[in-house]
PDB file of C-alpha atoms in Angstrom:
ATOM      1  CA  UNK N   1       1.522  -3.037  19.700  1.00  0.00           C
ATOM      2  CA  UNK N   2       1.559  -6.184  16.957  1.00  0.00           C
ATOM      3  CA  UNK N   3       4.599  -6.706  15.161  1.00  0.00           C
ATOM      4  CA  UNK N   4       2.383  -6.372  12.022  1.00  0.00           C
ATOM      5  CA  UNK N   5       1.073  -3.233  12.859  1.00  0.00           C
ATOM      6  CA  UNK N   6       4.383  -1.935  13.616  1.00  0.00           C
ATOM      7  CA  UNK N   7       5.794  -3.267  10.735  1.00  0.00           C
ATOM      8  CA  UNK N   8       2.927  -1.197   8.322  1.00  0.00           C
ATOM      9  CA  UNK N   9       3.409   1.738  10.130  1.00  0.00           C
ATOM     10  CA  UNK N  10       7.250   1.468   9.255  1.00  0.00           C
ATOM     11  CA  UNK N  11       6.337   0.472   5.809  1.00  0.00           C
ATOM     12  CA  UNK N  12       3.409   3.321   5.732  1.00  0.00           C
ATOM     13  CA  UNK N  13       5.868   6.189   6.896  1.00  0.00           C
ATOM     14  CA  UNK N  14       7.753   6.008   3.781  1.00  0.00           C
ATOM     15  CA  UNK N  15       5.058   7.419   1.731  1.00  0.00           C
ATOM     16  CA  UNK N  16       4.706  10.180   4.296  1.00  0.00           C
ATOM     17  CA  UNK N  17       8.225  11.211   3.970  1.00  0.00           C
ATOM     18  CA  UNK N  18       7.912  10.639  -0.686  1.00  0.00           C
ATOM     19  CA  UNK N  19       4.873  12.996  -0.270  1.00  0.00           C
ATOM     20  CA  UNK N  20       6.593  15.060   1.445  1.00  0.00           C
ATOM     21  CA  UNK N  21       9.448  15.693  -1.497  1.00  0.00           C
ATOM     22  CA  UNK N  22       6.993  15.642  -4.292  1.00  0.00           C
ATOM     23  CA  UNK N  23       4.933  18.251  -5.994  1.00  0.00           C
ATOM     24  CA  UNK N  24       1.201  17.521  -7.342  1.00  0.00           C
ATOM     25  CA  UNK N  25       2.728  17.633 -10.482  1.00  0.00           C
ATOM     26  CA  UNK N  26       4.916  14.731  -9.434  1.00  0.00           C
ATOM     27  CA  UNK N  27       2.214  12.684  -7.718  1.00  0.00           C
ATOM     28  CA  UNK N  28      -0.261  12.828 -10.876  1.00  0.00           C
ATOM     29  CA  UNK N  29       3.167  12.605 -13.544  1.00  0.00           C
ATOM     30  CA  UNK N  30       1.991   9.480 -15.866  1.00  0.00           C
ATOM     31  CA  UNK N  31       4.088   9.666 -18.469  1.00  0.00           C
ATOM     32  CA  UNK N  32       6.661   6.358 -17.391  1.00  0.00           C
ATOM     33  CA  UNK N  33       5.962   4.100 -20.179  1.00  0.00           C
ATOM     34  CA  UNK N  34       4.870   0.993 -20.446  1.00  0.00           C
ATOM     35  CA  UNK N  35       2.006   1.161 -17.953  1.00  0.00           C
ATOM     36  CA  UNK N  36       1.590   5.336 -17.986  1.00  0.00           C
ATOM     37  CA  UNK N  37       0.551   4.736 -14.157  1.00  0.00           C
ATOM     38  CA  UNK N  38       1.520   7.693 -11.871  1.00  0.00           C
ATOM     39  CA  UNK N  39       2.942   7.205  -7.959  1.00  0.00           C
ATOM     40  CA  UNK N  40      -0.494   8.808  -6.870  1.00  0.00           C
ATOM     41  CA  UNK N  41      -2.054   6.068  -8.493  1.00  0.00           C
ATOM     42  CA  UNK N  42      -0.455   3.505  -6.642  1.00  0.00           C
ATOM     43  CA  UNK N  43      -0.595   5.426  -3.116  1.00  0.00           C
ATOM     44  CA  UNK N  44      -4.068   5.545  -3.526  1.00  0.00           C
ATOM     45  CA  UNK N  45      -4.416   2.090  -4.419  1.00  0.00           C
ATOM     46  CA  UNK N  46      -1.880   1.186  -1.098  1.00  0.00           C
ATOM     47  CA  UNK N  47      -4.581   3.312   0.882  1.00  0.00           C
ATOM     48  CA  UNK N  48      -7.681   1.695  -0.075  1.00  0.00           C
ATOM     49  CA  UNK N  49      -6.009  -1.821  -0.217  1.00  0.00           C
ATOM     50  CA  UNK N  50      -5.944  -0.789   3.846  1.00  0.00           C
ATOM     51  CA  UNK N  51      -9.558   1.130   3.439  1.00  0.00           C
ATOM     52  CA  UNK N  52     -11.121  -2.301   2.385  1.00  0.00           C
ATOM     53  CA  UNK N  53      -9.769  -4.086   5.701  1.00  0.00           C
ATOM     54  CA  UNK N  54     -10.867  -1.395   8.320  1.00  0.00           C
ATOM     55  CA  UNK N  55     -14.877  -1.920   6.556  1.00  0.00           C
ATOM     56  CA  UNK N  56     -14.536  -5.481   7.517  1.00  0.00           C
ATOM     57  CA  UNK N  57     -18.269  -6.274   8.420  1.00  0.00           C
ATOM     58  CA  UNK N  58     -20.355  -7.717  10.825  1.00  0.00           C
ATOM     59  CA  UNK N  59     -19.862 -11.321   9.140  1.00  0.00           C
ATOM     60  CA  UNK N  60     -15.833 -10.674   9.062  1.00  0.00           C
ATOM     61  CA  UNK N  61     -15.818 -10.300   5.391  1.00  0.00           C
ATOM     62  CA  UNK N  62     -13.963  -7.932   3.790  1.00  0.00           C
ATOM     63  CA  UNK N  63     -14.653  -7.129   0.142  1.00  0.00           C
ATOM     64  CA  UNK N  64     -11.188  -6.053  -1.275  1.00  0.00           C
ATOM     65  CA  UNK N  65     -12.871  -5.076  -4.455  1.00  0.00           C
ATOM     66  CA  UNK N  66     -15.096  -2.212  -2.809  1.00  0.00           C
ATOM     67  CA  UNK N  67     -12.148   0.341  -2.957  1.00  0.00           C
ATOM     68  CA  UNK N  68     -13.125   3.874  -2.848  1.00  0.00           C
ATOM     69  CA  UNK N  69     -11.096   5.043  -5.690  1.00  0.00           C
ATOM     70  CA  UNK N  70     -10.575   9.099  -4.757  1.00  0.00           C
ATOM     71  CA  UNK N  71      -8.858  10.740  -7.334  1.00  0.00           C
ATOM     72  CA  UNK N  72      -8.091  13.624  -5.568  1.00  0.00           C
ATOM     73  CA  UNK N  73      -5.090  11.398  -3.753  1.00  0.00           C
ATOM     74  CA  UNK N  74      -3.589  10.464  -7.219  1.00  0.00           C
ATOM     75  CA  UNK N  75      -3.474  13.986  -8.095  1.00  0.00           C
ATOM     76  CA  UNK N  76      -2.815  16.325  -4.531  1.00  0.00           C
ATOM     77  CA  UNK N  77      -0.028  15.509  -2.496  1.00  0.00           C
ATOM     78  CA  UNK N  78      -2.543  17.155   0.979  1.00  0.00           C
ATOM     79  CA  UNK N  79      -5.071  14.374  -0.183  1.00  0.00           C
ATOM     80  CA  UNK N  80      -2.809  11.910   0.007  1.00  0.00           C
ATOM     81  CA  UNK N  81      -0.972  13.277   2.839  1.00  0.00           C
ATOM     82  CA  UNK N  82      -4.264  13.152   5.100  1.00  0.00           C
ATOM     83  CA  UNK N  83      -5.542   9.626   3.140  1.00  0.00           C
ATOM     84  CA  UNK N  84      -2.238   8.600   4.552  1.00  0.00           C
ATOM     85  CA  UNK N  85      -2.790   9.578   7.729  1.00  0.00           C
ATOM     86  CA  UNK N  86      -6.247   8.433   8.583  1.00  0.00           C
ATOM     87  CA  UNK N  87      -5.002   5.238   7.254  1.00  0.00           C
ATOM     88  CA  UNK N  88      -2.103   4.910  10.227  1.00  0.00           C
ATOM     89  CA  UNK N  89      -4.195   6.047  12.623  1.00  0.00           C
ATOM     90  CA  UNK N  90      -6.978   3.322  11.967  1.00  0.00           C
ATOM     91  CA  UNK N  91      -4.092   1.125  11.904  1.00  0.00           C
ATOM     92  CA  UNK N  92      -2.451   2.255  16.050  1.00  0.00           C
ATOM     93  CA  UNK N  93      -5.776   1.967  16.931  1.00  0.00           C
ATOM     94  CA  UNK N  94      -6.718  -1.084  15.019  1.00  0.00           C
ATOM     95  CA  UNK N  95      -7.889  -3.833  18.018  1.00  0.00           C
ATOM     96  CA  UNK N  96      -7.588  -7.364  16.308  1.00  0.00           C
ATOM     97  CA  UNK N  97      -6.529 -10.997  17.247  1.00  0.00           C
ATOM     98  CA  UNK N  98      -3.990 -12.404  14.304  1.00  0.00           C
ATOM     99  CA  UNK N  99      -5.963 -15.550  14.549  1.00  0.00           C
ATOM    100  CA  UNK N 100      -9.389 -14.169  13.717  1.00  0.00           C
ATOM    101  CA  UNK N 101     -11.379 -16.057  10.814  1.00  0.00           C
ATOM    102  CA  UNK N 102     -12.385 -13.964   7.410  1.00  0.00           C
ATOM    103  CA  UNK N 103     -13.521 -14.312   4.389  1.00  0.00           C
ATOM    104  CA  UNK N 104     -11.983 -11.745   1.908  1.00  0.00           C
ATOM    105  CA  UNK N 105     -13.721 -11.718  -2.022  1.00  0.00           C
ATOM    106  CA  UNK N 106     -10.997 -10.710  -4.164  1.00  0.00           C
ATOM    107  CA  UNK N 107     -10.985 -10.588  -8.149  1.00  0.00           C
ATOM    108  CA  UNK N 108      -7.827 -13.051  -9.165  1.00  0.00           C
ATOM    109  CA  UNK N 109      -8.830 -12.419 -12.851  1.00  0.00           C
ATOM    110  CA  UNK N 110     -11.677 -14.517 -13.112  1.00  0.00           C
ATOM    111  CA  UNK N 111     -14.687 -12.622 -11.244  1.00  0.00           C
ATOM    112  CA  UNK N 112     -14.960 -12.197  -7.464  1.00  0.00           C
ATOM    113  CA  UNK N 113     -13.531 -14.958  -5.402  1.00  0.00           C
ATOM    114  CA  UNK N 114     -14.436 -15.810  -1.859  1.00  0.00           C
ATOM    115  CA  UNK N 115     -11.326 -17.000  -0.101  1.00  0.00           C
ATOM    116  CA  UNK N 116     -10.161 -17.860   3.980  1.00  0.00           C
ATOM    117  CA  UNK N 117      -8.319 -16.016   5.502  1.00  0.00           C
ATOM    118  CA  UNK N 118      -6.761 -14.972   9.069  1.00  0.00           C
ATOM    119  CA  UNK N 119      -7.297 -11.035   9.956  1.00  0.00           C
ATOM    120  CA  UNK N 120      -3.434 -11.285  10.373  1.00  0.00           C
ATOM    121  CA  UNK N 121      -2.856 -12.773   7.065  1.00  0.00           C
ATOM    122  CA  UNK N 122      -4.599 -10.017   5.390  1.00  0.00           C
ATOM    123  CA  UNK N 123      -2.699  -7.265   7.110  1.00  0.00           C
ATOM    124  CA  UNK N 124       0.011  -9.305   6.278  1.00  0.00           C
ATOM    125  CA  UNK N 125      -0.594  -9.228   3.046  1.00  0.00           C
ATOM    126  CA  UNK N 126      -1.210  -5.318   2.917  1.00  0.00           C
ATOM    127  CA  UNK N 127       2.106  -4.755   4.214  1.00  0.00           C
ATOM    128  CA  UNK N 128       3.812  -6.626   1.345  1.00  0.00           C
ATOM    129  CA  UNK N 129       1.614  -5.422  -1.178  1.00  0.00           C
ATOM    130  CA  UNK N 130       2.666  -2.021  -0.256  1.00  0.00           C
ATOM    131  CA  UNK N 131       6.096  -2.428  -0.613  1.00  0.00           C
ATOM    132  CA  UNK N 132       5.601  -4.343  -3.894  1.00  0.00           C
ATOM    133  CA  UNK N 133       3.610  -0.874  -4.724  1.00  0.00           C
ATOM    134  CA  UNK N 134       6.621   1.243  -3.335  1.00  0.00           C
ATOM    135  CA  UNK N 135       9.115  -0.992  -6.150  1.00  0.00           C
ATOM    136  CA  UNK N 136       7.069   0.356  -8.847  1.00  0.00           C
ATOM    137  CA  UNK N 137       7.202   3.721  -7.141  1.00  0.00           C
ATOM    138  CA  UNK N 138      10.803   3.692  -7.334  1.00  0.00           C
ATOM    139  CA  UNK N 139      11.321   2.545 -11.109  1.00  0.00           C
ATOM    140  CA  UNK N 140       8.750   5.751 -11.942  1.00  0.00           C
ATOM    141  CA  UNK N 141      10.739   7.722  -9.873  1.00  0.00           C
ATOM    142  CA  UNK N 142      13.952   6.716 -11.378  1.00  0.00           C
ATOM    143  CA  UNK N 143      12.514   7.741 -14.804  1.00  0.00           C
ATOM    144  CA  UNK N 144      11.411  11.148 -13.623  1.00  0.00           C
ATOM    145  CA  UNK N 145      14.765  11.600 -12.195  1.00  0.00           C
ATOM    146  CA  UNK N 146      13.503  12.360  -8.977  1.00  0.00           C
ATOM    147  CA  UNK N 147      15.701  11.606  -6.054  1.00  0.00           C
ATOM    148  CA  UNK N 148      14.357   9.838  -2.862  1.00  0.00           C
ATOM    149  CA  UNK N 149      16.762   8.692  -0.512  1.00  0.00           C
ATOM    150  CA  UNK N 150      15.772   5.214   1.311  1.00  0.00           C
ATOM    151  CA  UNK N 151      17.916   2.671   0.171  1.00  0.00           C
ATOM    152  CA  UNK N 152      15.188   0.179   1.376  1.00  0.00           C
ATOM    153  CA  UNK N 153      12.446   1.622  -0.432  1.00  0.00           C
ATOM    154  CA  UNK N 154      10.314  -1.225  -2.681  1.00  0.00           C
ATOM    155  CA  UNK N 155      12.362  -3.699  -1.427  1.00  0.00           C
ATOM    156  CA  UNK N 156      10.895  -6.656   0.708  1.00  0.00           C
ATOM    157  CA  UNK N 157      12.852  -7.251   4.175  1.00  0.00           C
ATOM    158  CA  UNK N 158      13.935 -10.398   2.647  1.00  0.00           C
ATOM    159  CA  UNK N 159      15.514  -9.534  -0.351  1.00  0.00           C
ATOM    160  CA  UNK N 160      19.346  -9.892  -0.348  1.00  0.00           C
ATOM    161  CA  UNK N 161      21.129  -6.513  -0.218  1.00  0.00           C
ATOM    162  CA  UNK N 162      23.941  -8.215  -2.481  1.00  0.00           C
ATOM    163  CA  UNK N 163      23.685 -10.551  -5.431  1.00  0.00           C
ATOM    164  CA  UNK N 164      24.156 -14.307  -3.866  1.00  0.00           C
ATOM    165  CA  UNK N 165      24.117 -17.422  -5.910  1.00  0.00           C
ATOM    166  CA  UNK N 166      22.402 -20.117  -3.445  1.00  0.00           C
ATOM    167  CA  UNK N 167      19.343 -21.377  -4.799  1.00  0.00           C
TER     168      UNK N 167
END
């Protein structure tokens, strides 16, 4: 298997295990100021961010502003639970060369954008926009006082596990 697959699996199973812990109530809780978003909200957005990839068409252009948007993930832990699921399993059986050409069309704030891309870019890319996703997660967590214990959780690979002053 691709060492990005793998690595969005790994990232990926950590929402399996946080829906796992939380109630509906939990998922759909948007009461963290200052953006009032709930974690349901942003595991459905991780999900379709990966939804928009596997409708990649014919031309190899996949519209990341086509998401499908179910609410019933935000709000029901079993939605998200099998959105989750059907996502991973797209994802083992995913057959793709890293090196592919695409086009993506992404909104960057100023209408849709057409930009170049590699397929293993993108994935890539989903893979650290989840865990930027899971870092949010975490602070709305923290404020709900709900425990969920992955010391790793929202943090990139990368990211020092102790303060370090080289610049």
């Amino acid at each position: 298997m691709n060492i990005i697959i793998e690595s969005s699996l790994k990232t990926l199973q950590k929402a399996d295990l946080l829906l796992n812990k939380l109630s509906d109530d939990d998922l759909c809780n948007a009461s963290v100021s200052p953006y009032y978003s709930s974690i349901g909200s942003h595991v459905r957005h991780i999900l379709d961010f990966y939804d928009c990839i596997f409708n990649k068409n014919e031309d190899n252009i996949i519209d990341l502003t086509a998401r499908c948007r179910n609410l019933d993930v935000e709000t029901q832990c079993n939605s998200a639970s099998n959105y989750l699921n059907i996502t991973m399993e797209k994802l083992k059986s995913l057959d793709f060369n890293a090196d592919t050409k695409i086009v993506v069309i992404d909104d960057l704030g100023l209408g849709k954008a057409e930009i170049a891309y590699t397929f293993g870019a993108l994935l890539s890319q989903a893979n650290s926009h989840t865990i930027h996703h899971y870092a949010i997660i975490s602070y709305i967590l923290d404020r709900l006082e709900i425990q969920f214990e992955d010391g790793d959780f929202g943090y990139n690979p990368t990211t020092p596990k102790t303060a370090s002053n080289k610049c």
